[in-house]
Amino acid sequence: MEIIIGRKPETNQLKIVIGKQAKVCGTENSVPNSVSRTHFCLTSQEGGGFMLTNLNPANETFVNGVSVESKIVTQQDKIELGASRYVFDWGYIAEVSPVLVDIRPLRKVWENYNSERRKIQVQQGRFNAIKSLTGVLTMGAMVAMFFENNKEGNSGGFNIRMVLYVAAIVFNIVAFVITYINASKIPEKTEALDRKFRQRYVCPNPKCRHFLGTQPYDVLAQGKGCPYCRAQYKAK
């Protein structure tokens, strides 16, 4: 991230530019003419702090009282601009800099949610398989009856048919009981899971905390930032 600091000549206020966004800070005529329109820039460093770079040899930039052309600085350093030694206020950077939030903990939230949803789906699928078995047993009984009608003196077909019919009745009773139980348990479990997910899969920015929707974490991590507070994501 590169931040360009200078003076707005029309009002003699401090002008800070980050990307395509510009912000004017301070009151009118608060910045002396010795501060140029584009005086210096700050480039954020991976290890922390900023690289300060003087943007014009004619500019005068001081760090802790020493004139510099470039130097690694932090917000504990005192920066002065121009012959009049205008003191740069680090607080203005906090006002215009985008918030950086770490979304990596959300990966676990998404994985847990996705895993629990799959378990519910598997449970429902197994129940549906049990229900379908009653139809298979009924069809088996019909096949046994067909062979019974085509084989004289075969008492085994009757026994098989009766066994299959009884098994179908038993499985129908089991399926009814499971349906009755799951009619309330599965929706309640799904609703509780979704509610917990909506509470945890939110923007990490304490000032935002908006729910980020049901898009997978990998898709979320590819985005530029929160659509609500515009905080930038740290995903690596």
PDB file of C-alpha atoms in Angstrom:
ATOM      1  CA  MET A   1       0.000   0.000   0.000  1.00  0.00           C
ATOM      2  CA  GLU A   2       1.384   3.379  -1.049  1.00  0.00           C
ATOM      3  CA  ILE A   3       0.264   6.625   0.577  1.00  0.00           C
ATOM      4  CA  ILE A   4       1.148   9.981  -0.998  1.00  0.00           C
ATOM      5  CA  ILE A   5       1.144  13.028   1.278  1.00  0.00           C
ATOM      6  CA  GLY A   6       1.235  16.639   0.150  1.00  0.00           C
ATOM      7  CA  ARG A   7      -0.510  19.986   0.211  1.00  0.00           C
ATOM      8  CA  LYS A   8      -3.772  20.931  -1.481  1.00  0.00           C
ATOM      9  CA  PRO A   9      -2.861  24.313  -2.986  1.00  0.00           C
ATOM     10  CA  GLU A  10      -6.421  25.658  -3.219  1.00  0.00           C
ATOM     11  CA  THR A  11      -6.995  25.499   0.543  1.00  0.00           C
ATOM     12  CA  ASN A  12      -3.529  24.835   1.986  1.00  0.00           C
ATOM     13  CA  GLN A  13      -4.713  21.684   3.705  1.00  0.00           C
ATOM     14  CA  LEU A  14      -2.978  18.341   3.972  1.00  0.00           C
ATOM     15  CA  LYS A  15      -3.905  15.967   1.143  1.00  0.00           C
ATOM     16  CA  ILE A  16      -3.482  12.213   1.495  1.00  0.00           C
ATOM     17  CA  VAL A  17      -3.915   9.907  -1.504  1.00  0.00           C
ATOM     18  CA  ILE A  18      -4.291   6.126  -1.255  1.00  0.00           C
ATOM     19  CA  GLY A  19      -4.830   4.489  -4.626  1.00  0.00           C
ATOM     20  CA  LYS A  20      -7.689   6.334  -6.294  1.00  0.00           C
ATOM     21  CA  GLN A  21      -9.003   7.779  -3.050  1.00  0.00           C
ATOM     22  CA  ALA A  22      -7.965  11.185  -1.760  1.00  0.00           C
ATOM     23  CA  LYS A  23      -8.748  12.822   1.554  1.00  0.00           C
ATOM     24  CA  VAL A  24      -8.176  16.385   2.739  1.00  0.00           C
ATOM     25  CA  CYS A  25      -7.222  16.732   6.395  1.00  0.00           C
ATOM     26  CA  GLY A  26      -6.953  19.652   8.804  1.00  0.00           C
ATOM     27  CA  THR A  27      -8.321  23.170   8.589  1.00  0.00           C
ATOM     28  CA  GLU A  28      -7.797  25.639   5.744  1.00  0.00           C
ATOM     29  CA  ASN A  29      -4.395  27.353   5.666  1.00  0.00           C
ATOM     30  CA  SER A  30      -3.040  24.886   8.230  1.00  0.00           C
ATOM     31  CA  VAL A  31      -0.270  23.669   5.879  1.00  0.00           C
ATOM     32  CA  PRO A  32       2.500  26.148   4.883  1.00  0.00           C
ATOM     33  CA  ASN A  33       3.612  26.679   1.282  1.00  0.00           C
ATOM     34  CA  SER A  34       6.950  25.018   2.007  1.00  0.00           C
ATOM     35  CA  VAL A  35       5.077  21.700   1.839  1.00  0.00           C
ATOM     36  CA  SER A  36       4.821  20.668  -1.822  1.00  0.00           C
ATOM     37  CA  ARG A  37       1.751  19.234  -3.531  1.00  0.00           C
ATOM     38  CA  THR A  38       3.260  15.749  -3.500  1.00  0.00           C
ATOM     39  CA  HIS A  39       5.838  15.934  -0.763  1.00  0.00           C
ATOM     40  CA  PHE A  40       6.573  12.356   0.267  1.00  0.00           C
ATOM     41  CA  CYS A  41       5.085   8.882   0.195  1.00  0.00           C
ATOM     42  CA  LEU A  42       4.785   6.039   2.683  1.00  0.00           C
ATOM     43  CA  THR A  43       4.933   2.443   1.469  1.00  0.00           C
ATOM     44  CA  SER A  44       3.851  -0.220   3.937  1.00  0.00           C
ATOM     45  CA  GLN A  45       6.456  -2.884   4.663  1.00  0.00           C
ATOM     46  CA  GLU A  46       5.762  -6.578   5.163  1.00  0.00           C
ATOM     47  CA  GLY A  47       7.656  -6.655   8.446  1.00  0.00           C
ATOM     48  CA  GLY A  48       5.824  -3.594   9.749  1.00  0.00           C
ATOM     49  CA  GLY A  49       6.370   0.149   9.469  1.00  0.00           C
ATOM     50  CA  PHE A  50       6.664   2.231   6.288  1.00  0.00           C
ATOM     51  CA  MET A  51       9.306   3.169   3.783  1.00  0.00           C
ATOM     52  CA  LEU A  52       9.326   6.985   3.641  1.00  0.00           C
ATOM     53  CA  THR A  53      10.440   8.389   0.290  1.00  0.00           C
ATOM     54  CA  ASN A  54      10.968  12.069  -0.488  1.00  0.00           C
ATOM     55  CA  LEU A  55       9.241  12.652  -3.846  1.00  0.00           C
ATOM     56  CA  ASN A  56      11.268  15.653  -5.024  1.00  0.00           C
ATOM     57  CA  PRO A  57      14.875  16.681  -4.335  1.00  0.00           C
ATOM     58  CA  ALA A  58      13.607  20.214  -3.687  1.00  0.00           C
ATOM     59  CA  ASN A  59      11.400  18.956  -0.856  1.00  0.00           C
ATOM     60  CA  GLU A  60      12.677  18.932   2.683  1.00  0.00           C
ATOM     61  CA  THR A  61      11.593  16.007   4.829  1.00  0.00           C
ATOM     62  CA  PHE A  62      12.862  15.437   8.360  1.00  0.00           C
ATOM     63  CA  VAL A  63      12.611  12.310  10.498  1.00  0.00           C
ATOM     64  CA  ASN A  64      13.338  12.924  14.168  1.00  0.00           C
ATOM     65  CA  GLY A  65      15.051  16.163  13.199  1.00  0.00           C
ATOM     66  CA  VAL A  66      17.301  14.644  10.499  1.00  0.00           C
ATOM     67  CA  SER A  67      16.818  15.468   6.799  1.00  0.00           C
ATOM     68  CA  VAL A  68      16.222  12.275   4.784  1.00  0.00           C
ATOM     69  CA  GLU A  69      15.493  11.173   1.243  1.00  0.00           C
ATOM     70  CA  SER A  70      14.274   7.708   2.227  1.00  0.00           C
ATOM     71  CA  LYS A  71      14.012   5.886   5.526  1.00  0.00           C
ATOM     72  CA  ILE A  72      12.050   3.120   7.276  1.00  0.00           C
ATOM     73  CA  VAL A  73       9.723   4.817   9.756  1.00  0.00           C
ATOM     74  CA  THR A  74       7.030   3.863  12.248  1.00  0.00           C
ATOM     75  CA  GLN A  75       4.283   5.866  13.875  1.00  0.00           C
ATOM     76  CA  GLN A  76       6.629   6.566  16.776  1.00  0.00           C
ATOM     77  CA  ASP A  77       8.855   8.681  14.507  1.00  0.00           C
ATOM     78  CA  LYS A  78       8.368  12.438  14.184  1.00  0.00           C
ATOM     79  CA  ILE A  79       8.071  13.630  10.577  1.00  0.00           C
ATOM     80  CA  GLU A  80       8.433  17.301   9.658  1.00  0.00           C
ATOM     81  CA  LEU A  81       7.941  18.862   6.231  1.00  0.00           C
ATOM     82  CA  GLY A  82       9.469  21.892   4.561  1.00  0.00           C
ATOM     83  CA  ALA A  83      11.584  24.749   5.873  1.00  0.00           C
ATOM     84  CA  SER A  84       8.806  25.678   8.276  1.00  0.00           C
ATOM     85  CA  ARG A  85       9.001  22.172   9.810  1.00  0.00           C
ATOM     86  CA  TYR A  86       5.303  21.371   9.479  1.00  0.00           C
ATOM     87  CA  VAL A  87       4.669  18.389  11.776  1.00  0.00           C
ATOM     88  CA  PHE A  88       2.915  15.515  10.069  1.00  0.00           C
ATOM     89  CA  ASP A  89       0.109  13.997  12.165  1.00  0.00           C
ATOM     90  CA  TRP A  90       0.137  10.195  12.028  1.00  0.00           C
ATOM     91  CA  GLY A  91      -3.500  10.208  13.110  1.00  0.00           C
ATOM     92  CA  TYR A  92      -4.492  11.223   9.585  1.00  0.00           C
ATOM     93  CA  ILE A  93      -3.125   7.913   8.272  1.00  0.00           C
ATOM     94  CA  ALA A  94      -5.383   5.967  10.604  1.00  0.00           C
ATOM     95  CA  GLU A  95      -8.370   7.946   9.307  1.00  0.00           C
ATOM     96  CA  VAL A  96      -7.778   7.172   5.643  1.00  0.00           C
ATOM     97  CA  SER A  97      -6.008   3.799   5.696  1.00  0.00           C
ATOM     98  CA  PRO A  98      -8.206   0.777   4.997  1.00  0.00           C
ATOM     99  CA  VAL A  99      -8.599  -1.617   7.914  1.00  0.00           C
ATOM    100  CA  LEU A 100      -6.782  -4.954   7.469  1.00  0.00           C
ATOM    101  CA  VAL A 101      -8.581  -7.924   9.041  1.00  0.00           C
ATOM    102  CA  ASP A 102      -7.419 -11.527   9.349  1.00  0.00           C
ATOM    103  CA  ILE A 103     -10.078 -13.859   7.937  1.00  0.00           C
ATOM    104  CA  ARG A 104      -8.042 -17.067   8.265  1.00  0.00           C
ATOM    105  CA  PRO A 105     -10.004 -18.253  11.347  1.00  0.00           C
ATOM    106  CA  LEU A 106     -13.109 -18.249   9.148  1.00  0.00           C
ATOM    107  CA  ARG A 107     -11.724 -21.230   7.214  1.00  0.00           C
ATOM    108  CA  LYS A 108     -12.375 -23.479  10.226  1.00  0.00           C
ATOM    109  CA  VAL A 109     -15.844 -22.002  10.674  1.00  0.00           C
ATOM    110  CA  TRP A 110     -16.719 -22.811   7.060  1.00  0.00           C
ATOM    111  CA  GLU A 111     -15.205 -26.315   7.181  1.00  0.00           C
ATOM    112  CA  ASN A 112     -17.111 -27.209  10.368  1.00  0.00           C
ATOM    113  CA  TYR A 113     -20.360 -25.862   8.949  1.00  0.00           C
ATOM    114  CA  ASN A 114     -19.911 -27.694   5.666  1.00  0.00           C
ATOM    115  CA  SER A 115     -19.033 -30.930   7.481  1.00  0.00           C
ATOM    116  CA  GLU A 116     -22.127 -30.763   9.715  1.00  0.00           C
ATOM    117  CA  ARG A 117     -24.352 -30.012   6.734  1.00  0.00           C
ATOM    118  CA  ARG A 118     -23.006 -33.087   4.960  1.00  0.00           C
ATOM    119  CA  LYS A 119     -23.696 -35.245   8.024  1.00  0.00           C
ATOM    120  CA  ILE A 120     -27.319 -34.098   8.044  1.00  0.00           C
ATOM    121  CA  GLN A 121     -27.617 -34.797   4.321  1.00  0.00           C
ATOM    122  CA  VAL A 122     -26.098 -38.274   4.766  1.00  0.00           C
ATOM    123  CA  GLN A 123     -28.497 -38.983   7.615  1.00  0.00           C
ATOM    124  CA  GLN A 124     -31.427 -37.942   5.457  1.00  0.00           C
ATOM    125  CA  GLY A 125     -30.085 -40.012   2.547  1.00  0.00           C
ATOM    126  CA  ARG A 126     -29.800 -43.139   4.697  1.00  0.00           C
ATOM    127  CA  PHE A 127     -33.339 -42.665   5.898  1.00  0.00           C
ATOM    128  CA  ASN A 128     -34.559 -42.369   2.316  1.00  0.00           C
ATOM    129  CA  ALA A 129     -32.689 -45.590   1.521  1.00  0.00           C
ATOM    130  CA  ILE A 130     -34.537 -47.355   4.343  1.00  0.00           C
ATOM    131  CA  LYS A 131     -37.852 -46.123   2.967  1.00  0.00           C
ATOM    132  CA  SER A 132     -36.980 -47.351  -0.513  1.00  0.00           C
ATOM    133  CA  LEU A 133     -36.242 -50.819   0.897  1.00  0.00           C
ATOM    134  CA  THR A 134     -39.935 -51.298   1.723  1.00  0.00           C
ATOM    135  CA  GLY A 135     -40.720 -50.997  -1.958  1.00  0.00           C
ATOM    136  CA  VAL A 136     -38.030 -53.537  -2.826  1.00  0.00           C
ATOM    137  CA  LEU A 137     -39.457 -56.023  -0.318  1.00  0.00           C
ATOM    138  CA  THR A 138     -42.964 -55.523  -1.670  1.00  0.00           C
ATOM    139  CA  MET A 139     -41.737 -56.148  -5.195  1.00  0.00           C
ATOM    140  CA  GLY A 140     -39.920 -59.266  -3.947  1.00  0.00           C
ATOM    141  CA  ALA A 141     -43.165 -60.544  -2.483  1.00  0.00           C
ATOM    142  CA  MET A 142     -44.891 -60.004  -5.832  1.00  0.00           C
ATOM    143  CA  VAL A 143     -42.136 -61.910  -7.645  1.00  0.00           C
ATOM    144  CA  ALA A 144     -42.431 -64.766  -5.135  1.00  0.00           C
ATOM    145  CA  MET A 145     -46.182 -64.848  -5.718  1.00  0.00           C
ATOM    146  CA  PHE A 146     -45.576 -65.027  -9.475  1.00  0.00           C
ATOM    147  CA  PHE A 147     -43.321 -68.066  -9.098  1.00  0.00           C
ATOM    148  CA  GLU A 148     -45.799 -69.614  -6.689  1.00  0.00           C
ATOM    149  CA  ASN A 149     -48.568 -69.338  -9.259  1.00  0.00           C
ATOM    150  CA  ASN A 150     -46.367 -70.905 -11.927  1.00  0.00           C
ATOM    151  CA  LYS A 151     -45.135 -73.867  -9.853  1.00  0.00           C
ATOM    152  CA  GLU A 152     -47.686 -76.371  -8.700  1.00  0.00           C
ATOM    153  CA  GLY A 153     -47.209 -77.822  -5.300  1.00  0.00           C
ATOM    154  CA  ASN A 154     -44.530 -75.314  -4.315  1.00  0.00           C
ATOM    155  CA  SER A 155     -45.165 -74.297  -0.710  1.00  0.00           C
ATOM    156  CA  GLY A 156     -41.835 -72.470  -0.448  1.00  0.00           C
ATOM    157  CA  GLY A 157     -43.141 -69.569  -2.525  1.00  0.00           C
ATOM    158  CA  PHE A 158     -45.907 -68.934  -0.024  1.00  0.00           C
ATOM    159  CA  ASN A 159     -43.437 -68.853   2.836  1.00  0.00           C
ATOM    160  CA  ILE A 160     -41.099 -66.526   0.991  1.00  0.00           C
ATOM    161  CA  ARG A 161     -43.954 -64.253   0.006  1.00  0.00           C
ATOM    162  CA  MET A 162     -45.202 -64.055   3.567  1.00  0.00           C
ATOM    163  CA  VAL A 163     -41.708 -63.346   4.900  1.00  0.00           C
ATOM    164  CA  LEU A 164     -41.233 -60.557   2.379  1.00  0.00           C
ATOM    165  CA  TYR A 165     -44.636 -59.044   3.131  1.00  0.00           C
ATOM    166  CA  VAL A 166     -43.972 -59.162   6.885  1.00  0.00           C
ATOM    167  CA  ALA A 167     -40.531 -57.617   6.361  1.00  0.00           C
ATOM    168  CA  ALA A 168     -42.092 -54.858   4.243  1.00  0.00           C
ATOM    169  CA  ILE A 169     -44.632 -54.150   6.996  1.00  0.00           C
ATOM    170  CA  VAL A 170     -41.875 -54.004   9.627  1.00  0.00           C
ATOM    171  CA  PHE A 171     -39.750 -51.672   7.540  1.00  0.00           C
ATOM    172  CA  ASN A 172     -42.800 -49.475   6.891  1.00  0.00           C
ATOM    173  CA  ILE A 173     -43.350 -49.195  10.634  1.00  0.00           C
ATOM    174  CA  VAL A 174     -39.656 -48.384  11.192  1.00  0.00           C
ATOM    175  CA  ALA A 175     -39.723 -45.814   8.386  1.00  0.00           C
ATOM    176  CA  PHE A 176     -42.844 -44.214   9.886  1.00  0.00           C
ATOM    177  CA  VAL A 177     -41.216 -43.950  13.332  1.00  0.00           C
ATOM    178  CA  ILE A 178     -38.025 -42.456  11.867  1.00  0.00           C
ATOM    179  CA  THR A 179     -40.074 -40.026   9.770  1.00  0.00           C
ATOM    180  CA  TYR A 180     -42.037 -38.953  12.820  1.00  0.00           C
ATOM    181  CA  ILE A 181     -38.864 -38.354  14.842  1.00  0.00           C
ATOM    182  CA  ASN A 182     -36.928 -36.640  12.042  1.00  0.00           C
ATOM    183  CA  ALA A 183     -39.883 -34.450  11.127  1.00  0.00           C
ATOM    184  CA  SER A 184     -38.866 -32.154  13.976  1.00  0.00           C
ATOM    185  CA  LYS A 185     -35.271 -33.152  14.776  1.00  0.00           C
ATOM    186  CA  ILE A 186     -33.642 -32.585  11.381  1.00  0.00           C
ATOM    187  CA  PRO A 187     -35.200 -29.133  10.747  1.00  0.00           C
ATOM    188  CA  GLU A 188     -34.299 -28.072  14.303  1.00  0.00           C
ATOM    189  CA  LYS A 189     -30.747 -29.349  13.883  1.00  0.00           C
ATOM    190  CA  THR A 190     -30.412 -27.579  10.514  1.00  0.00           C
ATOM    191  CA  GLU A 191     -31.827 -24.342  11.897  1.00  0.00           C
ATOM    192  CA  ALA A 192     -29.486 -24.426  14.910  1.00  0.00           C
ATOM    193  CA  LEU A 193     -26.504 -25.125  12.649  1.00  0.00           C
ATOM    194  CA  ASP A 194     -27.416 -22.241  10.310  1.00  0.00           C
ATOM    195  CA  ARG A 195     -27.957 -19.870  13.225  1.00  0.00           C
ATOM    196  CA  LYS A 196     -24.558 -20.703  14.717  1.00  0.00           C
ATOM    197  CA  PHE A 197     -22.944 -20.290  11.294  1.00  0.00           C
ATOM    198  CA  ARG A 198     -24.513 -16.845  10.773  1.00  0.00           C
ATOM    199  CA  GLN A 199     -23.177 -15.754  14.167  1.00  0.00           C
ATOM    200  CA  ARG A 200     -19.609 -16.902  13.480  1.00  0.00           C
ATOM    201  CA  TYR A 201     -19.073 -16.435   9.717  1.00  0.00           C
ATOM    202  CA  VAL A 202     -18.863 -12.653   9.997  1.00  0.00           C
ATOM    203  CA  CYS A 203     -16.434  -9.869   9.155  1.00  0.00           C
ATOM    204  CA  PRO A 204     -13.639  -9.867  11.788  1.00  0.00           C
ATOM    205  CA  ASN A 205     -13.702  -6.064  11.937  1.00  0.00           C
ATOM    206  CA  PRO A 206     -15.164  -5.288  15.415  1.00  0.00           C
ATOM    207  CA  LYS A 207     -16.930  -2.243  13.965  1.00  0.00           C
ATOM    208  CA  CYS A 208     -18.648  -4.336  11.292  1.00  0.00           C
ATOM    209  CA  ARG A 209     -19.403  -7.978  12.216  1.00  0.00           C
ATOM    210  CA  HIS A 210     -21.712  -8.420   9.222  1.00  0.00           C
ATOM    211  CA  PHE A 211     -22.596 -11.965   8.115  1.00  0.00           C
ATOM    212  CA  LEU A 212     -20.550 -12.734   4.991  1.00  0.00           C
ATOM    213  CA  GLY A 213     -23.066 -15.040   3.328  1.00  0.00           C
ATOM    214  CA  THR A 214     -22.798 -18.685   2.321  1.00  0.00           C
ATOM    215  CA  GLN A 215     -19.957 -18.401  -0.161  1.00  0.00           C
ATOM    216  CA  PRO A 216     -17.153 -20.925   0.525  1.00  0.00           C
ATOM    217  CA  TYR A 217     -14.069 -19.683   2.356  1.00  0.00           C
ATOM    218  CA  ASP A 218     -11.833 -20.170  -0.703  1.00  0.00           C
ATOM    219  CA  VAL A 219     -14.100 -17.850  -2.696  1.00  0.00           C
ATOM    220  CA  LEU A 220     -14.248 -15.373   0.184  1.00  0.00           C
ATOM    221  CA  ALA A 221     -10.447 -15.297   0.460  1.00  0.00           C
ATOM    222  CA  GLN A 222     -10.141 -14.330  -3.206  1.00  0.00           C
ATOM    223  CA  GLY A 223     -12.201 -11.178  -2.661  1.00  0.00           C
ATOM    224  CA  LYS A 224     -10.705  -7.771  -2.017  1.00  0.00           C
ATOM    225  CA  GLY A 225     -12.450  -7.185   1.267  1.00  0.00           C
ATOM    226  CA  CYS A 226     -15.653  -6.840   3.246  1.00  0.00           C
ATOM    227  CA  PRO A 227     -18.513  -5.475   1.107  1.00  0.00           C
ATOM    228  CA  TYR A 228     -19.945  -3.656   4.147  1.00  0.00           C
ATOM    229  CA  CYS A 229     -17.046  -1.918   5.926  1.00  0.00           C
ATOM    230  CA  ARG A 230     -14.496  -2.166   3.037  1.00  0.00           C
ATOM    231  CA  ALA A 231     -11.909  -3.719   5.365  1.00  0.00           C
ATOM    232  CA  GLN A 232      -9.204  -5.545   3.420  1.00  0.00           C
ATOM    233  CA  TYR A 233      -8.806  -9.273   3.928  1.00  0.00           C
ATOM    234  CA  LYS A 234      -5.642 -10.958   5.135  1.00  0.00           C
ATOM    235  CA  ALA A 235      -5.991 -14.551   3.963  1.00  0.00           C
ATOM    236  CA  LYS A 236      -2.363 -15.714   3.803  1.00  0.00           C
TER     237      LYS A 236
END
